GROMACS .gro file of C-alpha atoms in nm:
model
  392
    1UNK     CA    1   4.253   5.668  -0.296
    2UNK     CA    2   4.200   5.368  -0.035
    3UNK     CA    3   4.234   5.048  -0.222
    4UNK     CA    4   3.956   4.929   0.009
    5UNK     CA    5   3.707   5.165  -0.126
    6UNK     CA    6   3.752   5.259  -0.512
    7UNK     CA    7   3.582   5.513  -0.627
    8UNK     CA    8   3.378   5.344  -0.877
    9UNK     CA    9   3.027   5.125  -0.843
   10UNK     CA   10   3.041   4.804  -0.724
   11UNK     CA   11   2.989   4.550  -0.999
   12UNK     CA   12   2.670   4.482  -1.122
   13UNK     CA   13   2.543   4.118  -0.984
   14UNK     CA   14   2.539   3.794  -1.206
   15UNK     CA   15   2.272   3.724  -1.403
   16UNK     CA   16   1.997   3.445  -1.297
   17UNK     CA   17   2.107   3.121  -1.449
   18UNK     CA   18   1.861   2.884  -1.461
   19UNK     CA   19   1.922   2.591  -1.287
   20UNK     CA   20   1.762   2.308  -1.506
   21UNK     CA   21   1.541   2.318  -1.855
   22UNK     CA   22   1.202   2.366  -1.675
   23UNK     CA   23   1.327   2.702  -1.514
   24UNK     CA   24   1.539   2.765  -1.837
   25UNK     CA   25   1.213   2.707  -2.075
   26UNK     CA   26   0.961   2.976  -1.793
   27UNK     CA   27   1.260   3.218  -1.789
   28UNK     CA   28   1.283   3.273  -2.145
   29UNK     CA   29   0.889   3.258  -2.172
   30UNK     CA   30   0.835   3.522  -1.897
   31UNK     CA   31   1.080   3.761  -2.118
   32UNK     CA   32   0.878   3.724  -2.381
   33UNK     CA   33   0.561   3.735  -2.195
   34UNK     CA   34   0.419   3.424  -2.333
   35UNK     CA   35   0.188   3.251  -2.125
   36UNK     CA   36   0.119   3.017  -2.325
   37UNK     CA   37   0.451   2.853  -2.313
   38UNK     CA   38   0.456   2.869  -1.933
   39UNK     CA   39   0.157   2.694  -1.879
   40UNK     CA   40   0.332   2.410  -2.105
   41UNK     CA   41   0.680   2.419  -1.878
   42UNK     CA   42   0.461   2.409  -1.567
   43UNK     CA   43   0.254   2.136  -1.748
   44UNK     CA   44   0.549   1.883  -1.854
   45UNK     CA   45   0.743   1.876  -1.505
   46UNK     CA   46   0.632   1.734  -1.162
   47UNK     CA   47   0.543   2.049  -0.951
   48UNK     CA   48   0.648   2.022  -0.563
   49UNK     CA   49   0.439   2.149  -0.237
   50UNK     CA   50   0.619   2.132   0.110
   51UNK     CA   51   0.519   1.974   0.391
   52UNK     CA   52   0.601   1.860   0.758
   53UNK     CA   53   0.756   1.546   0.704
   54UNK     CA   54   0.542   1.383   1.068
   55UNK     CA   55   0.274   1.493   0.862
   56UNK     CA   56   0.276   1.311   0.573
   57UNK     CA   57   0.378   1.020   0.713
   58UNK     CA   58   0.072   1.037   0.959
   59UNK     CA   59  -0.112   1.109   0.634
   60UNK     CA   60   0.045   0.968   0.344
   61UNK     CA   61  -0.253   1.014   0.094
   62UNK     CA   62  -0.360   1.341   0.172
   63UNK     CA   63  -0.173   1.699   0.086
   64UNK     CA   64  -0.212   1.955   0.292
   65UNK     CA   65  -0.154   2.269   0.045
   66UNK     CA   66  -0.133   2.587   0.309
   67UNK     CA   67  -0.174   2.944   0.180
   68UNK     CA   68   0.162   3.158   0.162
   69UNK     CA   69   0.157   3.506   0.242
   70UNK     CA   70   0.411   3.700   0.086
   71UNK     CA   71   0.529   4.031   0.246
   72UNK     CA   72   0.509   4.212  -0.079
   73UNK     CA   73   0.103   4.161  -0.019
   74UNK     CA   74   0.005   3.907  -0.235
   75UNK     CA   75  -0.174   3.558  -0.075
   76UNK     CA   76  -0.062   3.228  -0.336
   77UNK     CA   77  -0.089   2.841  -0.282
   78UNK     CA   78   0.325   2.800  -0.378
   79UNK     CA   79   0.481   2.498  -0.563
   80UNK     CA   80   0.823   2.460  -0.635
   81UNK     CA   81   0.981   2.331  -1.005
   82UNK     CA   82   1.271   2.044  -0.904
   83UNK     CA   83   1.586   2.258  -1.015
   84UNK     CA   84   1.424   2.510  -0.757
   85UNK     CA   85   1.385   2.266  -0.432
   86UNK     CA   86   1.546   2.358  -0.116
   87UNK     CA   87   1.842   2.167   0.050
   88UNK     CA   88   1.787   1.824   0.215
   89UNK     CA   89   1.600   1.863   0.564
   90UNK     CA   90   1.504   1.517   0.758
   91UNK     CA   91   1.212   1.659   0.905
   92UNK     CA   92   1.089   1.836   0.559
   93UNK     CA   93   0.951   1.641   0.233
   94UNK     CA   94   0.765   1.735  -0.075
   95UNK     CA   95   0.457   1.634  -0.285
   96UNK     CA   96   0.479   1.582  -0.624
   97UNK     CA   97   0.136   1.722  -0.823
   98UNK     CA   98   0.101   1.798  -1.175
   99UNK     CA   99  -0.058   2.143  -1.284
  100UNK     CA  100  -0.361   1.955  -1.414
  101UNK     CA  101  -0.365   1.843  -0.982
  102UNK     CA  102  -0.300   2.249  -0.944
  103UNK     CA  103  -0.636   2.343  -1.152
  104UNK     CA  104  -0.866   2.079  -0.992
  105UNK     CA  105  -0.794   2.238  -0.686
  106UNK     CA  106  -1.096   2.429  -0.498
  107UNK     CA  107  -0.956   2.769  -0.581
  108UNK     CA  108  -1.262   2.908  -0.385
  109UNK     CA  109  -1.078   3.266  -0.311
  110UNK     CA  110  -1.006   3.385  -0.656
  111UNK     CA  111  -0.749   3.659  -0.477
  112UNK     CA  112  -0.539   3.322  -0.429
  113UNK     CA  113  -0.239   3.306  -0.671
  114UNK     CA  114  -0.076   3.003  -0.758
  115UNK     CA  115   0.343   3.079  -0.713
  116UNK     CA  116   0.539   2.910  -0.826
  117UNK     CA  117   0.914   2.935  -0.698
  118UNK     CA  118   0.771   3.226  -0.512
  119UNK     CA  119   1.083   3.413  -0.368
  120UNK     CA  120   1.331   3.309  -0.583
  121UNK     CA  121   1.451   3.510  -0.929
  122UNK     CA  122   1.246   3.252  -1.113
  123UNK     CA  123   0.884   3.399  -0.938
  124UNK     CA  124   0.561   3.318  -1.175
  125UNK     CA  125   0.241   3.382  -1.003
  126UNK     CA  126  -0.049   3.263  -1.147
  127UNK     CA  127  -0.414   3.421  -1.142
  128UNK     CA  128  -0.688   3.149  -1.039
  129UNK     CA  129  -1.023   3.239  -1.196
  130UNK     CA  130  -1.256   2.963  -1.345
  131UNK     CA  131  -1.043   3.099  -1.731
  132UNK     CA  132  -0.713   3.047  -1.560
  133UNK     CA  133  -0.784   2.710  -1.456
  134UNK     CA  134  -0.989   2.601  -1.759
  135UNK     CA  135  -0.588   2.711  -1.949
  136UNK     CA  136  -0.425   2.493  -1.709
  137UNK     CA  137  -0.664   2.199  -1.787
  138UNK     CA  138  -0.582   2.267  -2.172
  139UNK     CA  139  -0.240   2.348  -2.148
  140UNK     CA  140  -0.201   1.976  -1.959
  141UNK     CA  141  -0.389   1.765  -2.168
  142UNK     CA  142  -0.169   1.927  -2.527
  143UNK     CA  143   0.141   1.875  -2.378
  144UNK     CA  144   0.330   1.567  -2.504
  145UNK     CA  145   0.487   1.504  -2.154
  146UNK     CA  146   0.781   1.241  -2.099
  147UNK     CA  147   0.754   1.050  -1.784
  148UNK     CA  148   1.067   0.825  -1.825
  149UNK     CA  149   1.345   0.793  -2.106
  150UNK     CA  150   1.503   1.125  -2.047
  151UNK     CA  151   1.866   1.250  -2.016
  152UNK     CA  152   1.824   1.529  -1.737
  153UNK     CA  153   2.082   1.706  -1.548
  154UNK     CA  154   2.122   2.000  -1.311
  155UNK     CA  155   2.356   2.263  -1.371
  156UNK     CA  156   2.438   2.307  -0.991
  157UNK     CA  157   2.438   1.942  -0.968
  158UNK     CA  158   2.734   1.710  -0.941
  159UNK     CA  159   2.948   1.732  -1.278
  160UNK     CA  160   3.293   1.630  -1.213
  161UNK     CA  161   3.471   1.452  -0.963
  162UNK     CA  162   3.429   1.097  -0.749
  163UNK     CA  163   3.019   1.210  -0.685
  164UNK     CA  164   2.953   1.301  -1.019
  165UNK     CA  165   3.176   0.952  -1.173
  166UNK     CA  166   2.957   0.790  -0.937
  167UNK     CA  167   2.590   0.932  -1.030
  168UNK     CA  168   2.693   0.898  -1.364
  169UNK     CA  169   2.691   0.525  -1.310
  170UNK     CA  170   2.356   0.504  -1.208
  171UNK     CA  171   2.213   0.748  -1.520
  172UNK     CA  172   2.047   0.405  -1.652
  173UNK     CA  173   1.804   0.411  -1.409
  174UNK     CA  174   1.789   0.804  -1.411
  175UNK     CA  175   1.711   0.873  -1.754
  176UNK     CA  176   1.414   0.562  -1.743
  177UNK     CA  177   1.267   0.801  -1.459
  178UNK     CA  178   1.330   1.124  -1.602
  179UNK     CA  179   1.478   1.282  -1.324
  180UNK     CA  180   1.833   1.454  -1.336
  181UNK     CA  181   2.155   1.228  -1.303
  182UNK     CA  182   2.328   1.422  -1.145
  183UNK     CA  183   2.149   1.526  -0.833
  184UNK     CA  184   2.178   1.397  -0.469
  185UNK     CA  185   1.931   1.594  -0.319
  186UNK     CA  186   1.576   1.668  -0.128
  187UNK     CA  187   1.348   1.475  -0.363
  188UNK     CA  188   1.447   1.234  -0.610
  189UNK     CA  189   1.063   1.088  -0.643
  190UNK     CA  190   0.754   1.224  -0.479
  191UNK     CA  191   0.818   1.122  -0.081
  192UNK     CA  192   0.548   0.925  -0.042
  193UNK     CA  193   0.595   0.755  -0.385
  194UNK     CA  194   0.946   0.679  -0.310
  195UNK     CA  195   0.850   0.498   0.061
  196UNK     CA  196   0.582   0.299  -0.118
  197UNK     CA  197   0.830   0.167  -0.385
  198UNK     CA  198   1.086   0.103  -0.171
  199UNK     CA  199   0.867  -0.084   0.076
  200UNK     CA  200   0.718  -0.295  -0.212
  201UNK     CA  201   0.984  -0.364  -0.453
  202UNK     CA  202   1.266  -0.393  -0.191
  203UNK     CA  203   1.096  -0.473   0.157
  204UNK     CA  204   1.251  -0.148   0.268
  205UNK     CA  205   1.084   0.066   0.583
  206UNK     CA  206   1.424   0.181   0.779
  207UNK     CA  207   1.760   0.258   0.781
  208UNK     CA  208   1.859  -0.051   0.898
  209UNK     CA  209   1.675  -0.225   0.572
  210UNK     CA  210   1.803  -0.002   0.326
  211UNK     CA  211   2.161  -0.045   0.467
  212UNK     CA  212   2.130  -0.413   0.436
  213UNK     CA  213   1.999  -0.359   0.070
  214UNK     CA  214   2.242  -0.108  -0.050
  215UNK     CA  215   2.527  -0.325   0.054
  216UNK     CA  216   2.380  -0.672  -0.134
  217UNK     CA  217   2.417  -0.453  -0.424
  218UNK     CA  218   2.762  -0.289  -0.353
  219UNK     CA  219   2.872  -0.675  -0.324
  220UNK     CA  220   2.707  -0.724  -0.618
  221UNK     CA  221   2.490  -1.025  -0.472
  222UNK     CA  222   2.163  -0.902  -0.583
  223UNK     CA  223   2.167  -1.059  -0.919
  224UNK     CA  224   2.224  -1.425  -0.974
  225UNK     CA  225   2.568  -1.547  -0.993
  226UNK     CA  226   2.544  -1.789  -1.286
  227UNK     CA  227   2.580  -1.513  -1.559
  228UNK     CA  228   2.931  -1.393  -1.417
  229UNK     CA  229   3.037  -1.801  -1.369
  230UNK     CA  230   2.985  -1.816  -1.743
  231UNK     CA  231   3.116  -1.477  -1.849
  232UNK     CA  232   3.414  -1.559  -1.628
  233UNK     CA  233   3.463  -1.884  -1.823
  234UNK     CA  234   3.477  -1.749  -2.173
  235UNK     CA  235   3.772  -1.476  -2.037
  236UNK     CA  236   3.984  -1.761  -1.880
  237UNK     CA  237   3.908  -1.990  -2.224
  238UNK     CA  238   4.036  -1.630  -2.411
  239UNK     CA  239   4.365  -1.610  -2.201
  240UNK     CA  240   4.466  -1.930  -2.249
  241UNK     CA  241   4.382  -1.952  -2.582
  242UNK     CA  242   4.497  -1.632  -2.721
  243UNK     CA  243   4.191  -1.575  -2.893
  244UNK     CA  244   3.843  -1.554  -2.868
  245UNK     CA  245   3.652  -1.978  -2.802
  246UNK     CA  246   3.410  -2.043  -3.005
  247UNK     CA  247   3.026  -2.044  -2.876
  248UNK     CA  248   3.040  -2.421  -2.874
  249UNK     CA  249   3.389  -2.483  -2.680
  250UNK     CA  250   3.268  -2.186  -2.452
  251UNK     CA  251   2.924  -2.323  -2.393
  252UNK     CA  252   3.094  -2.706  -2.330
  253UNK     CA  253   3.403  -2.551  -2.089
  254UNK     CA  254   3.114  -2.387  -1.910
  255UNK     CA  255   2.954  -2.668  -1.840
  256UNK     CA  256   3.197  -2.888  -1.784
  257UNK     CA  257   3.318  -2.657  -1.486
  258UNK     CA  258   2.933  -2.674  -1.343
  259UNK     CA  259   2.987  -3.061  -1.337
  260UNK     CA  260   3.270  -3.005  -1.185
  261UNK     CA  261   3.133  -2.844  -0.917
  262UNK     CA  262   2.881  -3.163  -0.885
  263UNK     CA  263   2.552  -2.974  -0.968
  264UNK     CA  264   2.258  -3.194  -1.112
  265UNK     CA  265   2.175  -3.255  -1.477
  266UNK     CA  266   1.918  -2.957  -1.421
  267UNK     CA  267   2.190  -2.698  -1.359
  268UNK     CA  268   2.386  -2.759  -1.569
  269UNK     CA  269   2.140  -2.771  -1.859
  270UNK     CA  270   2.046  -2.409  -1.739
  271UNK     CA  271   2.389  -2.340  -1.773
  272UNK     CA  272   2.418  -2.395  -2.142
  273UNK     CA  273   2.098  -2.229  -2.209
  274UNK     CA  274   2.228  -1.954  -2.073
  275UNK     CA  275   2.561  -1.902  -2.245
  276UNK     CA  276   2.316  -1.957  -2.597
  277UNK     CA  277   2.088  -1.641  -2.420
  278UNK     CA  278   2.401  -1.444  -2.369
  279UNK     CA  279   2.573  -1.495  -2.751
  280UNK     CA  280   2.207  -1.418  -2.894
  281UNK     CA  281   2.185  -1.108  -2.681
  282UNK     CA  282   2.529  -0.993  -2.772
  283UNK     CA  283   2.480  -1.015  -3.133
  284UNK     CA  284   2.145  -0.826  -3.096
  285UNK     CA  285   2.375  -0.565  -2.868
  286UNK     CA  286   2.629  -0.531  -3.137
  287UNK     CA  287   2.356  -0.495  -3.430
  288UNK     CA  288   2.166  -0.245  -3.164
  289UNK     CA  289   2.503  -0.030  -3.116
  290UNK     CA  290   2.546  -0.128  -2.773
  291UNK     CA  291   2.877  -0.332  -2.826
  292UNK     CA  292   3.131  -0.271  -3.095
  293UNK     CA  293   3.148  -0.517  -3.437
  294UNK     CA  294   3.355  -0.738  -3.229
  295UNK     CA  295   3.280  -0.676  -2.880
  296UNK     CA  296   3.162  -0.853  -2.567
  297UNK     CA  297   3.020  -0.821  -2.243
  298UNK     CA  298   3.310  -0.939  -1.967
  299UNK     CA  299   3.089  -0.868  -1.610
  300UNK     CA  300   2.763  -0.779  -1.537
  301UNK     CA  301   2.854  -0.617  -1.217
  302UNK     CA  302   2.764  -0.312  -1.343
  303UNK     CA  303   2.367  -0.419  -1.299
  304UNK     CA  304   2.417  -0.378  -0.927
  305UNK     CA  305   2.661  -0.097  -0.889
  306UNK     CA  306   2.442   0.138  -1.099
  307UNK     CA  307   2.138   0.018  -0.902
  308UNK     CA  308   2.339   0.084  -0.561
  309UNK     CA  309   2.381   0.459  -0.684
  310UNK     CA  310   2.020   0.464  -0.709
  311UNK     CA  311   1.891   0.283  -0.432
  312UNK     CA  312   2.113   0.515  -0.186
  313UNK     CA  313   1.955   0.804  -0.386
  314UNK     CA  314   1.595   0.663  -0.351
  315UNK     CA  315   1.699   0.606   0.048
  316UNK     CA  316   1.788   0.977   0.075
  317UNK     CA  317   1.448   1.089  -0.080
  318UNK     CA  318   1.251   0.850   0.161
  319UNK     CA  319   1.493   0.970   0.428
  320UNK     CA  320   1.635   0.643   0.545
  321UNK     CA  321   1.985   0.749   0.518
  322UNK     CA  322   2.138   1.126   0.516
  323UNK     CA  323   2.316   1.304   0.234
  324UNK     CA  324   2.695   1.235   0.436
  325UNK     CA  325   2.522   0.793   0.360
  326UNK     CA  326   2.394   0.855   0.032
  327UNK     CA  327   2.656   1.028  -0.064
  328UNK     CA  328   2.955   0.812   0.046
  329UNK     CA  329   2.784   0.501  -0.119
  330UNK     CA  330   2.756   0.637  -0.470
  331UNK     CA  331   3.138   0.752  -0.456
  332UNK     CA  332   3.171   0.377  -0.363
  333UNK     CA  333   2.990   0.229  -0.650
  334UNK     CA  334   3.166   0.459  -0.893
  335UNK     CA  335   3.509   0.336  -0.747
  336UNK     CA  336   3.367  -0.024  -0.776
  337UNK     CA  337   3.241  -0.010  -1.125
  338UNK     CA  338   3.582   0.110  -1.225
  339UNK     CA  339   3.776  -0.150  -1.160
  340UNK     CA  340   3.526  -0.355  -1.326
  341UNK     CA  341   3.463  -0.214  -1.647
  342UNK     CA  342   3.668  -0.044  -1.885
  343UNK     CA  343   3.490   0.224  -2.039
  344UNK     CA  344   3.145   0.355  -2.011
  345UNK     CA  345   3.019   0.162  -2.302
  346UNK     CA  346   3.190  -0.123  -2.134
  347UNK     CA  347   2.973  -0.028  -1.851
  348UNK     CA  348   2.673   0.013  -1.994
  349UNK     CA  349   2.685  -0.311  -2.217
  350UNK     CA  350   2.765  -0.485  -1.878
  351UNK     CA  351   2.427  -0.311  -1.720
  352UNK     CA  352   2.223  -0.393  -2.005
  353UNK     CA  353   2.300  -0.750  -2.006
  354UNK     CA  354   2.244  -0.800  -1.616
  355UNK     CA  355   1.884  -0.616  -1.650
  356UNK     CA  356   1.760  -0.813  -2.011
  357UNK     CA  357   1.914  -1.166  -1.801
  358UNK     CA  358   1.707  -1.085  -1.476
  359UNK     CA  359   1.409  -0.940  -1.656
  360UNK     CA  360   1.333  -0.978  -2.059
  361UNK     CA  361   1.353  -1.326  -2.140
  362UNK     CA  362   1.454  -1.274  -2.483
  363UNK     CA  363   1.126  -1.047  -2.560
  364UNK     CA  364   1.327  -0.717  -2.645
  365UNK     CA  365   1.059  -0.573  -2.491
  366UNK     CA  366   1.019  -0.279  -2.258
  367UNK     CA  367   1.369  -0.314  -2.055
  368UNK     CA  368   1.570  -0.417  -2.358
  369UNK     CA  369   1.427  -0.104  -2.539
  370UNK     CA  370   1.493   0.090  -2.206
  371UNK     CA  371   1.843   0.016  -2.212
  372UNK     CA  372   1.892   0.085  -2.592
  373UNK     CA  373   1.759   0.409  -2.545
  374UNK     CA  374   1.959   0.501  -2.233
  375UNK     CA  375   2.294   0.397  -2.373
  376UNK     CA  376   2.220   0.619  -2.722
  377UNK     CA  377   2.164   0.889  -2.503
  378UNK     CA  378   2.425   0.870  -2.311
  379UNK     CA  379   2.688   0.812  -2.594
  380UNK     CA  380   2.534   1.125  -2.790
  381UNK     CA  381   2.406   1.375  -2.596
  382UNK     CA  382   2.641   1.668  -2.579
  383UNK     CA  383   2.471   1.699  -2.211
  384UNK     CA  384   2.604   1.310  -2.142
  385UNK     CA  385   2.851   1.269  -1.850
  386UNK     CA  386   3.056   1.048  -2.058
  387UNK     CA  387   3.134   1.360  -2.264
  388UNK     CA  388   3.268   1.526  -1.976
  389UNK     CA  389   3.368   1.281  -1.699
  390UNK     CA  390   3.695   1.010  -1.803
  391UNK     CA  391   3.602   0.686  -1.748
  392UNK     CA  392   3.976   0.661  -1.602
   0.00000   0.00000   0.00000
């Protein structure tokens, strides 16, 4: 017998795994022919159309959905779930719609399918008659969808190794967008979307911009400075004392180094507010699980690493960087928030405390809560990359 050809079948191929939940949760309900619970995948996830990418930015506000047709005979409008998206292409973006978008769609040709990941092992196609789309409207409007606060992953995404570390230090921002942590790839929002944020929020419209952005983070010179000086003041007081200063001491020794430095009466009345905002904060953090009984936030330099990992994700999307950029700068982060921190709940207490500083003025509002939820997640989720990634 020739080794090279045994005389037995070749073996059979592997199965179709499911690349995220939203394929996972229309796999299993196409095998049981349910399309009922389609219609509710398709109607909790952000559905994707292609397009030109010179043509949407000639036309941001208007989607051009083109027919497909499909040499097995069939003619379908297609839209692709996220887990299903093609690889990064600069001259190639994508629309984000909803299937409630899909059904108010003039579906004048009712021989017009809707297909989604047509092509692909995960193929639905859709009939489009005034019933159909009347189950689409339903199907959207029951569905308890989650916009943000979710802990999503890929399962060909990034898992282990310096990409994945560094993803998993901007998951923060991922789960309070819903979209998977662990992806560096086409889409991370809808194209346009992403451009519009990054133009408002960040004064970002080029390469250049986004360069000059990502690397005021990476420094970790976006947030203010005063909350490290103080932080910084308390681990120098510990050192030398052998033990932990008291609020007081710490609060005075803080000061007393801002005199130093001969700012006004103003400053330095700011700065002794602010060590009372960080002990209240950490005893809420403690009583909220975020820091251990007798734990403490030592840096906040966390706040702007895991916002670099994002913002060089967010570039990639808009495409003002490519993957080689994007990629190379959350490897970087991860490295930098290493020798930072000391754990991932090190990490995230540090995060949490930079965002509530800049943002909640002691309301424990929306971006306290945020971060609450995101580091419970994270620290119990059997899908968590701190179950599976070593912080060293």
């Amino acid at each position: 017998m020739n080794p090279m050809h045994p005389n037995h079948p070749p073996a059979p191929p592997a199965p179709w795994v499911p690349p995220s939940e939203t394929e996972q949760l229309l796999h299993e309900a196409a095998l049981r022919g349910d399309l009922r619970a389609r219609l509710a995948a398709l109607a909790g996830t952000e559905l994707y159309i292609p397009a030109p990418r010179a043509e949407v930015d000639a036309r941001p506000d208007t989607v051009t959905w083109r027919a497909h047709h499909d040499p097995a005979g069939f003619v379908c409008r297609p839209v692709l779930t996220r887990g299903m998206l093609p690889a990064w292409h600069p001259d190639w973006v994508f629309h984000g719609v909803s299937l409630r978008w899909a059904a108010e769609f003039d579906w004048s040709d009712p021989g017009v399918l809707l297909g989604v990941n047509v092509g692909t092992p995960g193929q639905l196609l859709l009939p489009t008659g005034p019933t159909d789309l009347a189950l689409w409207q339903r199907a959207y409007a029951e569905n308890d969808r989650l916009p943000e606060n979710r802990l999503l992953a890929l399962r060909h995404g990034a898992l282990h190794g310096p990409l994945a570390y560094g993803l998993a230090c901007g998951a923060h921002l991922a789960i309070g967008n819903a979209v998977p942590w662990n992806e560096v790839g086409t889409v991370c929002r809808d194209y346009t979307a992403e451009r519009d944020q990054l133009r408002d929020s960040w004064g970002i419209t080029d390469h250049a911009k986004w360069r000059r952005q990502l690397d005021v983070l990476l420094e970790a010179r976006n947030s203010p400075p005063e909350p490290d000086f103080v932080l910084r003041a308390r681990e120098r007081l510990a050192a030398g004392l052998g033990e932990l200063p008291s609020a007081d001491l710490w609060r005075a020794t803080a000061a007393g180094h801002t005199q130093d430095l001969g700012a006004d009466p103003g400053t330095v009345k700011g700065i002794e507010d602010l060590v009372r905002r960080i002990t209240r904060y950490e005893s809420r953090f403690r009583a909220d699980g975020l820091l251990p009984p007798d734990g403490r936030v030592h840096t906040t330099v966390a706040y702007d690493y895991g916002r670099a990992v994002n913002l060089a994700r967010w570039g990639l999307s808009a495409r003002y960087c490519a993957p080689a950029d994007a990629e190379a700068a959350i490897v970087y982060a991860g490295a930098l928030a290493k020798s930072a921190h000391r754990s991932w709940e090190d990490f995230s207490a540090g995060y949490a405390l930079g965002r509530v500083l800049r943002f909640d003025e002691e309301e424990y509002g929306r971006f306290y809560e945020q971060n609450v939820l995101a580091h419970r997640l994270l620290a119990e989720s059997e899908g968590s990359p701190w179950r599976h990634i070593p912080w060293r």
